[in-house]
XYZ file of C-alpha atoms in Angstrom:
207
model
C 124.836 143.718 145.880
C 122.497 140.663 146.861
C 120.527 138.900 143.711
C 117.559 136.793 145.063
C 116.702 134.235 142.336
C 113.258 133.675 143.826
C 110.976 136.105 145.565
C 109.625 136.069 149.592
C 112.666 134.004 150.828
C 114.314 134.423 153.919
C 118.122 135.163 154.361
C 120.131 133.951 157.305
C 123.380 135.362 158.633
C 126.195 134.054 160.565
C 128.480 136.131 162.616
C 131.769 134.545 164.004
C 133.654 137.270 166.385
C 137.149 137.183 166.110
C 139.592 138.338 168.861
C 143.187 139.486 168.962
C 144.504 136.959 166.578
C 141.348 135.747 164.736
C 139.314 137.560 162.010
C 135.867 138.104 162.592
C 133.716 137.054 159.532
C 130.157 137.202 158.202
C 128.018 134.792 156.022
C 124.935 135.218 154.434
C 122.738 132.353 152.736
C 119.221 132.395 151.095
C 116.711 129.789 152.033
C 115.054 128.143 149.129
C 111.729 126.061 149.720
C 110.071 123.993 147.290
C 106.287 125.209 147.002
C 104.039 122.047 146.590
C 100.500 122.261 145.822
C 98.123 121.736 149.043
C 101.260 120.528 151.134
C 102.848 123.558 151.975
C 106.439 124.491 151.153
C 109.460 122.090 151.877
C 113.400 122.937 152.135
C 114.977 122.584 148.990
C 118.416 124.360 149.504
C 120.598 127.070 150.817
C 122.644 129.450 148.318
C 125.613 131.200 149.749
C 125.256 135.123 148.815
C 127.859 136.769 150.450
C 130.654 135.993 152.936
C 133.220 138.663 154.384
C 136.339 138.239 156.567
C 136.978 141.860 158.342
C 140.503 142.804 159.080
C 142.080 141.846 162.349
C 141.825 144.108 165.445
C 138.465 145.346 163.784
C 136.770 147.029 167.021
C 133.383 145.863 167.833
C 131.600 149.129 167.352
C 132.783 148.867 163.765
C 131.661 145.413 163.254
C 128.265 146.372 164.800
C 128.001 149.040 162.384
C 128.926 146.510 159.448
C 126.338 144.091 160.362
C 124.004 146.731 160.391
C 125.127 147.994 156.891
C 124.478 144.253 155.507
C 121.109 143.628 157.131
C 119.648 147.431 156.118
C 120.600 146.596 152.624
C 117.454 146.390 150.321
C 117.076 142.950 149.631
C 117.592 141.741 153.223
C 115.860 144.289 155.380
C 113.284 142.905 157.227
C 113.752 139.402 155.511
C 116.468 138.099 157.386
C 117.846 136.441 160.683
C 121.175 136.139 162.502
C 123.019 133.714 164.654
C 126.127 135.188 166.468
C 128.950 133.404 168.225
C 128.350 134.485 171.472
C 131.031 132.229 172.973
C 133.640 134.146 175.405
C 133.535 137.782 174.761
C 130.728 137.317 172.438
C 127.988 138.108 174.871
C 128.645 141.751 175.170
C 128.678 142.447 171.581
C 125.177 140.664 171.090
C 124.181 142.919 173.486
C 125.400 145.951 171.089
C 123.872 144.325 168.288
C 120.465 144.077 170.083
C 120.832 147.681 171.069
C 121.612 148.601 167.488
C 117.973 147.890 166.514
C 119.100 145.873 163.053
C 115.406 145.266 162.102
C 116.032 141.273 162.266
C 115.823 138.475 164.716
C 118.980 137.764 166.643
C 120.204 134.428 168.054
C 123.032 134.155 170.558
C 124.898 130.911 169.971
C 127.573 129.591 172.322
C 129.735 127.046 170.531
C 131.101 124.310 172.827
C 133.701 121.717 172.288
C 132.117 118.669 173.627
C 129.382 116.282 172.159
C 126.346 117.881 173.670
C 125.487 121.553 173.939
C 125.964 122.827 177.478
C 122.262 124.176 177.518
C 119.516 126.383 175.712
C 121.668 128.470 172.953
C 124.370 126.329 172.840
C 125.350 123.682 170.191
C 128.853 121.642 169.791
C 130.970 122.850 167.181
C 131.084 119.108 165.854
C 127.408 119.603 165.170
C 127.684 122.897 163.224
C 130.510 121.667 160.678
C 128.771 118.027 160.325
C 125.653 119.909 159.485
C 127.246 121.800 157.111
C 128.868 118.873 155.529
C 125.833 117.073 155.303
C 124.368 120.251 153.173
C 127.636 120.025 150.981
C 127.414 116.243 150.523
C 123.702 116.216 149.506
C 123.983 119.270 146.999
C 121.862 121.109 149.430
C 124.580 124.109 149.801
C 125.493 126.246 146.681
C 128.471 128.555 146.781
C 128.246 131.088 143.882
C 131.338 133.161 142.523
C 131.951 135.631 145.164
C 134.859 137.721 146.289
C 135.664 135.454 148.825
C 134.997 132.107 147.378
C 138.520 130.788 146.819
C 139.262 131.675 150.652
C 135.977 129.793 151.812
C 136.561 126.644 149.661
C 140.345 126.678 151.134
C 138.857 126.846 154.708
C 136.365 124.076 153.818
C 139.092 121.781 152.392
C 141.279 122.544 155.603
C 138.544 121.967 158.307
C 139.159 118.436 160.086
C 138.119 116.558 162.886
C 140.613 115.279 165.457
C 140.430 113.654 168.881
C 142.430 114.256 171.948
C 144.012 111.808 174.063
C 141.203 112.046 176.631
C 138.939 111.246 173.833
C 137.453 114.543 173.206
C 136.763 115.397 169.783
C 137.704 118.808 167.990
C 136.646 120.028 164.722
C 137.910 122.951 163.088
C 141.047 124.233 161.225
C 143.003 124.955 164.431
C 146.302 123.224 164.614
C 146.551 123.029 160.366
C 148.131 126.434 160.135
C 144.842 127.941 158.775
C 141.823 129.836 159.969
C 138.250 128.527 160.009
C 136.307 131.871 160.789
C 134.191 131.756 157.351
C 133.538 128.565 157.847
C 132.191 128.967 161.418
C 130.028 132.108 160.013
C 128.750 129.884 157.260
C 127.961 127.117 159.551
C 125.999 129.416 162.126
C 123.915 130.697 159.111
C 123.152 127.356 157.916
C 122.216 126.004 161.566
C 119.780 129.225 161.639
C 118.330 128.658 158.230
C 117.635 124.839 159.125
C 116.200 125.584 162.345
C 118.727 124.328 164.753
C 118.634 120.865 163.529
C 120.430 117.945 165.506
C 122.645 115.890 162.789
C 124.690 112.921 163.157
C 128.253 112.190 162.650
C 129.983 112.323 159.369
C 133.410 111.834 157.524
C 136.329 113.783 158.730
C 136.612 116.375 155.892
C 134.289 119.021 154.649
C 135.369 118.921 151.396
């Protein structure tokens, strides 16, 4: 179960949709704001509350059902927002999620491989990863003792940035024999929680 450490806070979910050789993963973060007298609240940190990697070949209807189960739990229901990887086959699944009436706001995100997004609702993968790295480096992202903590940390360590011969930057665990589905799900959740902020370049490894 999710155990909030403060009241009246929002939860943000990231959903990375897998295909035949990739797992689908979901991550939940809690945004904690610092309340300032007469000045409103300011962002303090994000806390990873839950991560899950679904079995390979999980049908999309079952994925939608599982997401519904998560967002309908007592702590999250009516107090969460979801960012979904709509790249490739993701668009129909986004439609299925919206039709399921989850009770939370849904943002479809097209992850691009370039340095800039391809329009509204798109974001470069390098920006997602770099935002995640900024949060980790500044201590603004806390990862608790979860069932999948070990696997998530391993993915964070394995994620690297590389450049092709054509000068195109790639960021992820592909080519290193590892998956990055949990990291992408977490990055989407953090991106949504931080309000889709643009970030700059950082070093080449997350951990």
